[in-house]
Amino acid sequence: MDLSSFSVEGLDTAYYIPDFVSEDEEAYLIRKAIESPQQRWKNMQNRRLQTWGGELLAKSRLLPRPMPPYMTDFPNLIGRIQDTGAFAMSPHRKPNHVILNEYHPGQGIMPHEDGPSYHPVVATLSLGSHAVFHYYRYRDEGDSALTRENLAPMTSVQGHAVDPTPVASVLLEPRSLVITTNDLYARHLHGIAEIEEDVFNAPGDAPDTIPAPIRNTKLLGDGATRDVVLQGGKLIRNVRYSLTCRDVERVASAAGLAIGKR
Ligand SMILES: O=C(O)CCC(=O)C(=O)O
Ligand SMILES: [Fe+2]
């Protein structure tokens, strides 16, 4: 697959692939998530999640467990993600760890970094609903370009100030895959606002709700969705599942022995 044709405008380290899975595959994967035993879910403040492929131990090591068949057999998501070439430079050449997140309308995830346990590539499949995904940057100490709106609600992550105006925003349609790599993974943060609907301005409106323009309009798979983003309107959120697929660099054996990088 030639990833470069899915490159998000203005971002040479993000790729957006619409319709990465079919509607049938989407329904099947959502069913598998919903049917999984209650104890598989971990409740977070504003979403719940499951991990597949093993648990992350101290010192960023993965205690591996086999992936469920719905990640490797039907639909073979791991193989399909491998075929994009996005993991060609990662230690295991494919994702070995998946976090499944479930968000109800109004839920989201605060700006954060995924951290150093992973090789700096993440492939995220969205199911069941769209979301608007924002990338944020840290604010430099000597940043002089302070405007009124980005002075106001300043977030801080581990003592570093975060610019509340996203550097870029991407609309994630259901069934799409977004791949974030390199600098955008390692030096930026990402998050999803905790809102029930995403409002898009009509051309000429004063900018308000979406502070950064959506960068992947040309790559969107659904024409009606593209019209809303370009002409103004709103998209109501549904329950969304995301599968965030990554490669944990250090893998431990069950006995705790480091197999290490290849
Ligand atoms: O749900 C998403 O698309 C993002 C999830 C995320 O950033 C994470 O699990 O680290
Ligand atoms: Fe994340």
PDB file of C-alpha atoms and ligand atoms in Angstrom:
ATOM      1  CA  MET A   1       0.000   0.000   0.000  1.00  0.00           C
ATOM      2  CA  ASP A   2       1.309   3.444  -0.847  1.00  0.00           C
ATOM      3  CA  LEU A   3       0.723   5.327   2.395  1.00  0.00           C
ATOM      4  CA  SER A   4       1.742   8.642   0.878  1.00  0.00           C
ATOM      5  CA  SER A   5      -1.591   8.948  -0.953  1.00  0.00           C
ATOM      6  CA  PHE A   6      -3.304   8.923   2.480  1.00  0.00           C
ATOM      7  CA  SER A   7      -1.110  11.629   3.946  1.00  0.00           C
ATOM      8  CA  VAL A   8      -3.108  14.245   5.890  1.00  0.00           C
ATOM      9  CA  GLU A   9      -2.726  17.691   4.324  1.00  0.00           C
ATOM     10  CA  GLY A  10       0.012  19.704   5.970  1.00  0.00           C
ATOM     11  CA  LEU A  11       1.061  16.818   8.227  1.00  0.00           C
ATOM     12  CA  ASP A  12       3.741  14.573   6.808  1.00  0.00           C
ATOM     13  CA  THR A  13       3.520  12.273   9.824  1.00  0.00           C
ATOM     14  CA  ALA A  14      -0.208  11.443   9.857  1.00  0.00           C
ATOM     15  CA  TYR A  15      -2.178   9.254   7.466  1.00  0.00           C
ATOM     16  CA  TYR A  16      -5.935   8.781   7.190  1.00  0.00           C
ATOM     17  CA  ILE A  17      -7.449   5.735   5.484  1.00  0.00           C
ATOM     18  CA  PRO A  18     -11.269   5.769   5.179  1.00  0.00           C
ATOM     19  CA  ASP A  19     -13.222   2.488   5.113  1.00  0.00           C
ATOM     20  CA  PHE A  20     -10.320   0.440   6.430  1.00  0.00           C
ATOM     21  CA  VAL A  21     -12.862  -2.203   7.505  1.00  0.00           C
ATOM     22  CA  SER A  22     -16.280  -2.985   5.998  1.00  0.00           C
ATOM     23  CA  GLU A  23     -19.612  -2.370   7.735  1.00  0.00           C
ATOM     24  CA  ASP A  24     -19.933  -6.117   8.435  1.00  0.00           C
ATOM     25  CA  GLU A  25     -16.474  -6.232   9.977  1.00  0.00           C
ATOM     26  CA  GLU A  26     -17.289  -3.149  12.040  1.00  0.00           C
ATOM     27  CA  ALA A  27     -20.495  -4.739  13.375  1.00  0.00           C
ATOM     28  CA  TYR A  28     -18.614  -7.959  14.155  1.00  0.00           C
ATOM     29  CA  LEU A  29     -15.837  -6.188  16.047  1.00  0.00           C
ATOM     30  CA  ILE A  30     -18.304  -4.087  18.045  1.00  0.00           C
ATOM     31  CA  ARG A  31     -20.209  -7.249  18.934  1.00  0.00           C
ATOM     32  CA  LYS A  32     -16.994  -8.908  20.121  1.00  0.00           C
ATOM     33  CA  ALA A  33     -16.239  -5.888  22.303  1.00  0.00           C
ATOM     34  CA  ILE A  34     -19.729  -5.781  23.791  1.00  0.00           C
ATOM     35  CA  GLU A  35     -19.824  -9.556  24.382  1.00  0.00           C
ATOM     36  CA  SER A  36     -16.516  -9.667  26.227  1.00  0.00           C
ATOM     37  CA  PRO A  37     -16.755 -10.468  29.943  1.00  0.00           C
ATOM     38  CA  GLN A  38     -17.288  -7.562  32.312  1.00  0.00           C
ATOM     39  CA  GLN A  39     -13.976  -8.192  34.066  1.00  0.00           C
ATOM     40  CA  ARG A  40     -12.057  -7.534  30.841  1.00  0.00           C
ATOM     41  CA  TRP A  41     -13.066  -3.861  31.062  1.00  0.00           C
ATOM     42  CA  LYS A  42     -11.116  -1.331  33.046  1.00  0.00           C
ATOM     43  CA  ASN A  43     -13.080   1.760  34.042  1.00  0.00           C
ATOM     44  CA  MET A  44     -11.317   5.045  33.513  1.00  0.00           C
ATOM     45  CA  GLN A  45     -12.549   8.467  34.500  1.00  0.00           C
ATOM     46  CA  ASN A  46     -14.228   9.170  31.192  1.00  0.00           C
ATOM     47  CA  ARG A  47     -14.159   5.972  29.110  1.00  0.00           C
ATOM     48  CA  ARG A  48     -13.555   2.288  29.654  1.00  0.00           C
ATOM     49  CA  LEU A  49     -10.928   0.131  28.017  1.00  0.00           C
ATOM     50  CA  GLN A  50      -9.572  -3.361  27.401  1.00  0.00           C
ATOM     51  CA  THR A  51      -6.074  -4.339  26.436  1.00  0.00           C
ATOM     52  CA  TRP A  52      -5.259  -7.087  23.972  1.00  0.00           C
ATOM     53  CA  GLY A  53      -1.846  -8.636  23.344  1.00  0.00           C
ATOM     54  CA  GLY A  54      -0.777  -8.507  26.981  1.00  0.00           C
ATOM     55  CA  GLU A  55      -0.171  -6.218  29.898  1.00  0.00           C
ATOM     56  CA  LEU A  56       2.406  -3.469  30.170  1.00  0.00           C
ATOM     57  CA  LEU A  57       4.716  -4.107  33.116  1.00  0.00           C
ATOM     58  CA  ALA A  58       7.017  -1.760  34.950  1.00  0.00           C
ATOM     59  CA  LYS A  59       9.992  -0.588  32.887  1.00  0.00           C
ATOM     60  CA  SER A  60       7.795  -0.453  29.793  1.00  0.00           C
ATOM     61  CA  ARG A  61       7.880  -4.177  29.167  1.00  0.00           C
ATOM     62  CA  LEU A  62       5.054  -6.173  27.650  1.00  0.00           C
ATOM     63  CA  LEU A  63       4.017  -9.463  29.202  1.00  0.00           C
ATOM     64  CA  PRO A  64       2.610 -10.917  26.005  1.00  0.00           C
ATOM     65  CA  ARG A  65      -0.654 -12.802  25.625  1.00  0.00           C
ATOM     66  CA  PRO A  66      -2.058 -14.132  22.383  1.00  0.00           C
ATOM     67  CA  MET A  67      -4.190 -11.688  20.404  1.00  0.00           C
ATOM     68  CA  PRO A  68      -7.837 -12.722  20.123  1.00  0.00           C
ATOM     69  CA  PRO A  69      -8.772 -14.344  16.787  1.00  0.00           C
ATOM     70  CA  TYR A  70     -10.817 -11.290  15.794  1.00  0.00           C
ATOM     71  CA  MET A  71      -7.521  -9.366  15.602  1.00  0.00           C
ATOM     72  CA  THR A  72      -5.564 -11.929  13.620  1.00  0.00           C
ATOM     73  CA  ASP A  73      -8.035 -14.207  11.762  1.00  0.00           C
ATOM     74  CA  PHE A  74     -11.226 -12.399  10.867  1.00  0.00           C
ATOM     75  CA  PRO A  75     -10.883  -9.589  10.164  1.00  0.00           C
ATOM     76  CA  ASN A  76      -7.108  -9.851  10.143  1.00  0.00           C
ATOM     77  CA  LEU A  77      -6.562  -6.344  11.418  1.00  0.00           C
ATOM     78  CA  ILE A  78      -2.990  -6.906  12.517  1.00  0.00           C
ATOM     79  CA  GLY A  79      -2.048  -8.228   9.071  1.00  0.00           C
ATOM     80  CA  ARG A  80      -3.938  -5.463   7.328  1.00  0.00           C
ATOM     81  CA  ILE A  81      -2.201  -2.811   9.434  1.00  0.00           C
ATOM     82  CA  GLN A  82       1.125  -4.513   8.724  1.00  0.00           C
ATOM     83  CA  ASP A  83       0.351  -4.262   4.995  1.00  0.00           C
ATOM     84  CA  THR A  84       0.089  -0.463   5.236  1.00  0.00           C
ATOM     85  CA  GLY A  85       3.855  -0.403   5.845  1.00  0.00           C
ATOM     86  CA  ALA A  86       3.407   1.942   8.814  1.00  0.00           C
ATOM     87  CA  PHE A  87       5.209  -0.497  11.128  1.00  0.00           C
ATOM     88  CA  ALA A  88       8.021  -1.363   8.693  1.00  0.00           C
ATOM     89  CA  MET A  89      10.590   0.299  10.980  1.00  0.00           C
ATOM     90  CA  SER A  90       9.167  -0.918  14.298  1.00  0.00           C
ATOM     91  CA  PRO A  91      10.943  -3.713  16.235  1.00  0.00           C
ATOM     92  CA  HIS A  92       8.325  -6.398  15.576  1.00  0.00           C
ATOM     93  CA  ARG A  93       7.238  -5.004  12.196  1.00  0.00           C
ATOM     94  CA  LYS A  94       3.608  -5.043  13.354  1.00  0.00           C
ATOM     95  CA  PRO A  95       1.485  -4.063  16.358  1.00  0.00           C
ATOM     96  CA  ASN A  96       1.773  -6.394  19.363  1.00  0.00           C
ATOM     97  CA  HIS A  97      -0.512  -4.432  21.691  1.00  0.00           C
ATOM     98  CA  VAL A  98      -4.026  -3.056  21.262  1.00  0.00           C
ATOM     99  CA  ILE A  99      -6.074  -0.858  23.578  1.00  0.00           C
ATOM    100  CA  LEU A 100      -9.796  -0.938  22.909  1.00  0.00           C
ATOM    101  CA  ASN A 101     -11.508   2.219  24.193  1.00  0.00           C
ATOM    102  CA  GLU A 102     -15.249   2.738  24.559  1.00  0.00           C
ATOM    103  CA  TYR A 103     -16.631   6.286  24.645  1.00  0.00           C
ATOM    104  CA  HIS A 104     -20.230   7.304  25.161  1.00  0.00           C
ATOM    105  CA  PRO A 105     -21.384  10.645  23.743  1.00  0.00           C
ATOM    106  CA  GLY A 106     -19.934  13.342  25.983  1.00  0.00           C
ATOM    107  CA  GLN A 107     -16.874  11.260  26.821  1.00  0.00           C
ATOM    108  CA  GLY A 108     -13.390  11.841  25.437  1.00  0.00           C
ATOM    109  CA  ILE A 109      -9.735  11.765  26.335  1.00  0.00           C
ATOM    110  CA  MET A 110      -7.645  14.653  27.673  1.00  0.00           C
ATOM    111  CA  PRO A 111      -4.588  15.743  25.691  1.00  0.00           C
ATOM    112  CA  HIS A 112      -1.823  13.257  26.466  1.00  0.00           C
ATOM    113  CA  GLU A 113       1.179  11.458  25.024  1.00  0.00           C
ATOM    114  CA  ASP A 114       1.234   7.690  24.654  1.00  0.00           C
ATOM    115  CA  GLY A 115       4.715   7.542  26.084  1.00  0.00           C
ATOM    116  CA  PRO A 116       8.016   5.786  25.547  1.00  0.00           C
ATOM    117  CA  SER A 117       6.909   2.137  25.993  1.00  0.00           C
ATOM    118  CA  TYR A 118       5.892   2.092  22.373  1.00  0.00           C
ATOM    119  CA  HIS A 119       7.705   2.518  19.118  1.00  0.00           C
ATOM    120  CA  PRO A 120       6.509   5.946  17.909  1.00  0.00           C
ATOM    121  CA  VAL A 121       3.732   4.777  15.599  1.00  0.00           C
ATOM    122  CA  VAL A 122       0.063   4.278  16.488  1.00  0.00           C
ATOM    123  CA  ALA A 123      -2.700   3.043  14.186  1.00  0.00           C
ATOM    124  CA  THR A 124      -6.215   3.786  15.450  1.00  0.00           C
ATOM    125  CA  LEU A 125      -9.343   2.159  14.059  1.00  0.00           C
ATOM    126  CA  SER A 126     -12.625   3.941  14.831  1.00  0.00           C
ATOM    127  CA  LEU A 127     -15.876   1.980  15.074  1.00  0.00           C
ATOM    128  CA  GLY A 128     -19.492   2.971  15.699  1.00  0.00           C
ATOM    129  CA  SER A 129     -19.124   6.745  15.623  1.00  0.00           C
ATOM    130  CA  HIS A 130     -16.983   9.570  14.355  1.00  0.00           C
ATOM    131  CA  ALA A 131     -14.754  11.667  16.610  1.00  0.00           C
ATOM    132  CA  VAL A 132     -12.685  14.781  16.095  1.00  0.00           C
ATOM    133  CA  PHE A 133      -9.098  14.080  17.005  1.00  0.00           C
ATOM    134  CA  HIS A 134      -6.936  17.063  17.985  1.00  0.00           C
ATOM    135  CA  TYR A 135      -3.148  17.264  18.023  1.00  0.00           C
ATOM    136  CA  TYR A 136      -1.637  19.731  20.501  1.00  0.00           C
ATOM    137  CA  ARG A 137       1.830  21.110  21.034  1.00  0.00           C
ATOM    138  CA  TYR A 138       3.700  22.054  24.166  1.00  0.00           C
ATOM    139  CA  ARG A 139       4.103  25.741  24.641  1.00  0.00           C
ATOM    140  CA  ASP A 140       7.690  26.947  24.624  1.00  0.00           C
ATOM    141  CA  GLU A 141       8.900  28.836  27.672  1.00  0.00           C
ATOM    142  CA  GLY A 142       9.704  31.923  25.645  1.00  0.00           C
ATOM    143  CA  ASP A 143       6.579  31.791  23.487  1.00  0.00           C
ATOM    144  CA  SER A 144       5.647  35.349  22.679  1.00  0.00           C
ATOM    145  CA  ALA A 145       2.721  34.709  20.331  1.00  0.00           C
ATOM    146  CA  LEU A 146       0.129  34.788  23.102  1.00  0.00           C
ATOM    147  CA  THR A 147      -3.312  35.700  21.883  1.00  0.00           C
ATOM    148  CA  ARG A 148      -6.337  36.216  24.080  1.00  0.00           C
ATOM    149  CA  GLU A 149      -8.078  32.957  23.292  1.00  0.00           C
ATOM    150  CA  ASN A 150      -5.078  30.737  23.736  1.00  0.00           C
ATOM    151  CA  LEU A 151      -4.093  32.415  26.977  1.00  0.00           C
ATOM    152  CA  ALA A 152      -7.288  31.380  28.702  1.00  0.00           C
ATOM    153  CA  PRO A 153      -7.718  27.656  29.433  1.00  0.00           C
ATOM    154  CA  MET A 154      -4.192  26.409  29.635  1.00  0.00           C
ATOM    155  CA  THR A 155      -3.618  22.743  30.253  1.00  0.00           C
ATOM    156  CA  SER A 156      -0.483  21.431  31.807  1.00  0.00           C
ATOM    157  CA  VAL A 157       0.831  17.912  31.344  1.00  0.00           C
ATOM    158  CA  GLN A 158       3.626  16.814  33.682  1.00  0.00           C
ATOM    159  CA  GLY A 159       4.499  20.391  34.434  1.00  0.00           C
ATOM    160  CA  HIS A 160       4.686  21.424  30.781  1.00  0.00           C
ATOM    161  CA  ALA A 161       2.230  23.997  29.488  1.00  0.00           C
ATOM    162  CA  VAL A 162       0.143  22.836  26.557  1.00  0.00           C
ATOM    163  CA  ASP A 163      -1.142  25.233  23.942  1.00  0.00           C
ATOM    164  CA  PRO A 164      -4.954  24.757  24.102  1.00  0.00           C
ATOM    165  CA  THR A 165      -5.331  25.582  20.408  1.00  0.00           C
ATOM    166  CA  PRO A 166      -4.724  22.371  18.481  1.00  0.00           C
ATOM    167  CA  VAL A 167      -2.017  22.439  15.823  1.00  0.00           C
ATOM    168  CA  ALA A 168      -4.200  20.218  13.676  1.00  0.00           C
ATOM    169  CA  SER A 169      -7.509  18.369  13.831  1.00  0.00           C
ATOM    170  CA  VAL A 170      -8.602  15.269  11.956  1.00  0.00           C
ATOM    171  CA  LEU A 171     -12.125  13.908  11.594  1.00  0.00           C
ATOM    172  CA  LEU A 172     -12.158  10.182  12.276  1.00  0.00           C
ATOM    173  CA  GLU A 173     -15.054   8.509  10.486  1.00  0.00           C
ATOM    174  CA  PRO A 174     -16.365   5.147  11.653  1.00  0.00           C
ATOM    175  CA  ARG A 175     -14.337   2.321  10.014  1.00  0.00           C
ATOM    176  CA  SER A 176     -11.381   4.625   9.316  1.00  0.00           C
ATOM    177  CA  LEU A 177      -7.771   4.107  10.325  1.00  0.00           C
ATOM    178  CA  VAL A 178      -5.584   7.024  11.375  1.00  0.00           C
ATOM    179  CA  ILE A 179      -1.842   6.515  11.676  1.00  0.00           C
ATOM    180  CA  THR A 180       0.241   8.921  13.741  1.00  0.00           C
ATOM    181  CA  THR A 181       4.032   8.686  13.496  1.00  0.00           C
ATOM    182  CA  ASN A 182       7.330  10.290  14.410  1.00  0.00           C
ATOM    183  CA  ASP A 183       7.273  13.851  15.593  1.00  0.00           C
ATOM    184  CA  LEU A 184       3.517  14.056  15.884  1.00  0.00           C
ATOM    185  CA  TYR A 185       3.623  10.962  18.086  1.00  0.00           C
ATOM    186  CA  ALA A 186       6.708  11.765  20.098  1.00  0.00           C
ATOM    187  CA  ARG A 187       6.614  15.549  20.486  1.00  0.00           C
ATOM    188  CA  HIS A 188       2.918  16.364  20.448  1.00  0.00           C
ATOM    189  CA  LEU A 189      -0.141  15.427  22.451  1.00  0.00           C
ATOM    190  CA  HIS A 190      -3.494  14.206  21.232  1.00  0.00           C
ATOM    191  CA  GLY A 191      -6.998  14.241  22.633  1.00  0.00           C
ATOM    192  CA  ILE A 192     -10.739  14.131  21.994  1.00  0.00           C
ATOM    193  CA  ALA A 193     -13.072  16.744  23.511  1.00  0.00           C
ATOM    194  CA  GLU A 194     -15.722  15.580  25.975  1.00  0.00           C
ATOM    195  CA  ILE A 195     -18.745  16.730  23.992  1.00  0.00           C
ATOM    196  CA  GLU A 196     -21.888  15.160  22.522  1.00  0.00           C
ATOM    197  CA  GLU A 197     -21.779  16.745  19.098  1.00  0.00           C
ATOM    198  CA  ASP A 198     -19.129  18.275  16.885  1.00  0.00           C
ATOM    199  CA  VAL A 199     -20.097  21.596  15.340  1.00  0.00           C
ATOM    200  CA  PHE A 200     -18.501  22.861  12.125  1.00  0.00           C
ATOM    201  CA  ASN A 201     -18.632  26.456  11.000  1.00  0.00           C
ATOM    202  CA  ALA A 202     -20.123  27.526   7.700  1.00  0.00           C
ATOM    203  CA  PRO A 203     -17.642  29.387   5.487  1.00  0.00           C
ATOM    204  CA  GLY A 204     -17.493  32.994   6.657  1.00  0.00           C
ATOM    205  CA  ASP A 205     -18.629  32.238  10.221  1.00  0.00           C
ATOM    206  CA  ALA A 206     -16.440  33.551  12.978  1.00  0.00           C
ATOM    207  CA  PRO A 207     -14.323  30.610  14.063  1.00  0.00           C
ATOM    208  CA  ASP A 208     -15.506  29.168  17.344  1.00  0.00           C
ATOM    209  CA  THR A 209     -16.156  25.523  17.991  1.00  0.00           C
ATOM    210  CA  ILE A 210     -13.512  23.849  15.874  1.00  0.00           C
ATOM    211  CA  PRO A 211     -10.415  25.895  16.571  1.00  0.00           C
ATOM    212  CA  ALA A 212      -8.246  24.291  13.912  1.00  0.00           C
ATOM    213  CA  PRO A 213      -9.576  23.386  10.493  1.00  0.00           C
ATOM    214  CA  ILE A 214     -10.136  19.719   9.767  1.00  0.00           C
ATOM    215  CA  ARG A 215      -7.129  18.625   7.740  1.00  0.00           C
ATOM    216  CA  ASN A 216      -8.390  15.423   6.151  1.00  0.00           C
ATOM    217  CA  THR A 217     -11.495  16.687   4.312  1.00  0.00           C
ATOM    218  CA  LYS A 218     -10.156  15.478   0.942  1.00  0.00           C
ATOM    219  CA  LEU A 219      -9.616  11.984   2.308  1.00  0.00           C
ATOM    220  CA  LEU A 220     -13.043  11.550   3.938  1.00  0.00           C
ATOM    221  CA  GLY A 221     -14.941   8.505   2.680  1.00  0.00           C
ATOM    222  CA  ASP A 222     -18.479   9.834   3.140  1.00  0.00           C
ATOM    223  CA  GLY A 223     -19.687  12.714   0.953  1.00  0.00           C
ATOM    224  CA  ALA A 224     -22.422  13.843   3.376  1.00  0.00           C
ATOM    225  CA  THR A 225     -19.896  14.036   6.200  1.00  0.00           C
ATOM    226  CA  ARG A 226     -17.530  16.060   4.025  1.00  0.00           C
ATOM    227  CA  ASP A 227     -20.370  18.495   3.205  1.00  0.00           C
ATOM    228  CA  VAL A 228     -21.058  19.059   6.918  1.00  0.00           C
ATOM    229  CA  VAL A 229     -17.373  19.704   7.598  1.00  0.00           C
ATOM    230  CA  LEU A 230     -16.982  22.081   4.655  1.00  0.00           C
ATOM    231  CA  GLN A 231     -20.393  23.793   4.596  1.00  0.00           C
ATOM    232  CA  GLY A 232     -21.113  23.883   8.321  1.00  0.00           C
ATOM    233  CA  GLY A 233     -23.405  21.803  10.491  1.00  0.00           C
ATOM    234  CA  LYS A 234     -23.044  19.254  13.224  1.00  0.00           C
ATOM    235  CA  LEU A 235     -22.270  15.591  13.668  1.00  0.00           C
ATOM    236  CA  ILE A 236     -23.925  13.920  16.642  1.00  0.00           C
ATOM    237  CA  ARG A 237     -21.732  11.419  18.410  1.00  0.00           C
ATOM    238  CA  ASN A 238     -22.738   7.842  19.003  1.00  0.00           C
ATOM    239  CA  VAL A 239     -21.000   5.209  21.125  1.00  0.00           C
ATOM    240  CA  ARG A 240     -17.510   4.939  19.675  1.00  0.00           C
ATOM    241  CA  TYR A 241     -14.976   2.161  19.978  1.00  0.00           C
ATOM    242  CA  SER A 242     -11.367   2.789  19.093  1.00  0.00           C
ATOM    243  CA  LEU A 243      -8.686   0.174  18.653  1.00  0.00           C
ATOM    244  CA  THR A 244      -5.286   1.762  19.208  1.00  0.00           C
ATOM    245  CA  CYS A 245      -2.627  -0.565  17.829  1.00  0.00           C
ATOM    246  CA  ARG A 246       1.029  -0.154  18.782  1.00  0.00           C
ATOM    247  CA  ASP A 247       4.334  -2.001  18.989  1.00  0.00           C
ATOM    248  CA  VAL A 248       5.763  -2.330  22.512  1.00  0.00           C
ATOM    249  CA  GLU A 249       9.512  -2.377  21.963  1.00  0.00           C
ATOM    250  CA  ARG A 250      10.465  -4.521  24.970  1.00  0.00           C
ATOM    251  CA  VAL A 251       8.758  -7.872  25.366  1.00  0.00           C
ATOM    252  CA  ALA A 252       9.204 -10.001  28.496  1.00  0.00           C
ATOM    253  CA  SER A 253       8.852 -13.778  28.611  1.00  0.00           C
ATOM    254  CA  ALA A 254       6.389 -15.244  31.099  1.00  0.00           C
ATOM    255  CA  ALA A 255       9.349 -15.997  33.366  1.00  0.00           C
ATOM    256  CA  GLY A 256      10.230 -12.330  33.326  1.00  0.00           C
ATOM    257  CA  LEU A 257      13.191 -12.842  31.038  1.00  0.00           C
ATOM    258  CA  ALA A 258      13.716 -10.022  28.600  1.00  0.00           C
ATOM    259  CA  ILE A 259      13.667 -11.145  25.029  1.00  0.00           C
ATOM    260  CA  GLY A 260      14.424  -7.594  24.088  1.00  0.00           C
ATOM    261  CA  LYS A 261      14.475  -6.037  20.687  1.00  0.00           C
ATOM    262  CA  ARG A 262      15.238  -8.044  17.642  1.00  0.00           C
TER     263      ARG A 262
HETATM  264  O1  LIG B   1      -9.807   6.827  21.032  1.00  0.00           O
HETATM  265  C1  LIG B   1      -8.893   7.350  20.396  1.00  0.00           C
HETATM  266  O2  LIG B   1      -8.975   7.539  19.187  1.00  0.00           O
HETATM  267  C2  LIG B   1      -7.647   7.790  21.099  1.00  0.00           C
HETATM  268  C3  LIG B   1      -7.260   6.910  22.224  1.00  0.00           C
HETATM  269  C4  LIG B   1      -5.911   7.232  22.766  1.00  0.00           C
HETATM  270  O3  LIG B   1      -5.346   8.257  22.521  1.00  0.00           O
HETATM  271  C5  LIG B   1      -5.229   6.244  23.614  1.00  0.00           C
HETATM  272  O4  LIG B   1      -5.811   5.177  23.913  1.00  0.00           O
HETATM  273  O5  LIG B   1      -4.079   6.503  23.998  1.00  0.00           O
HETATM  274 FE    FE B   2      -3.301   8.211  23.121  1.00  0.00          FE
END
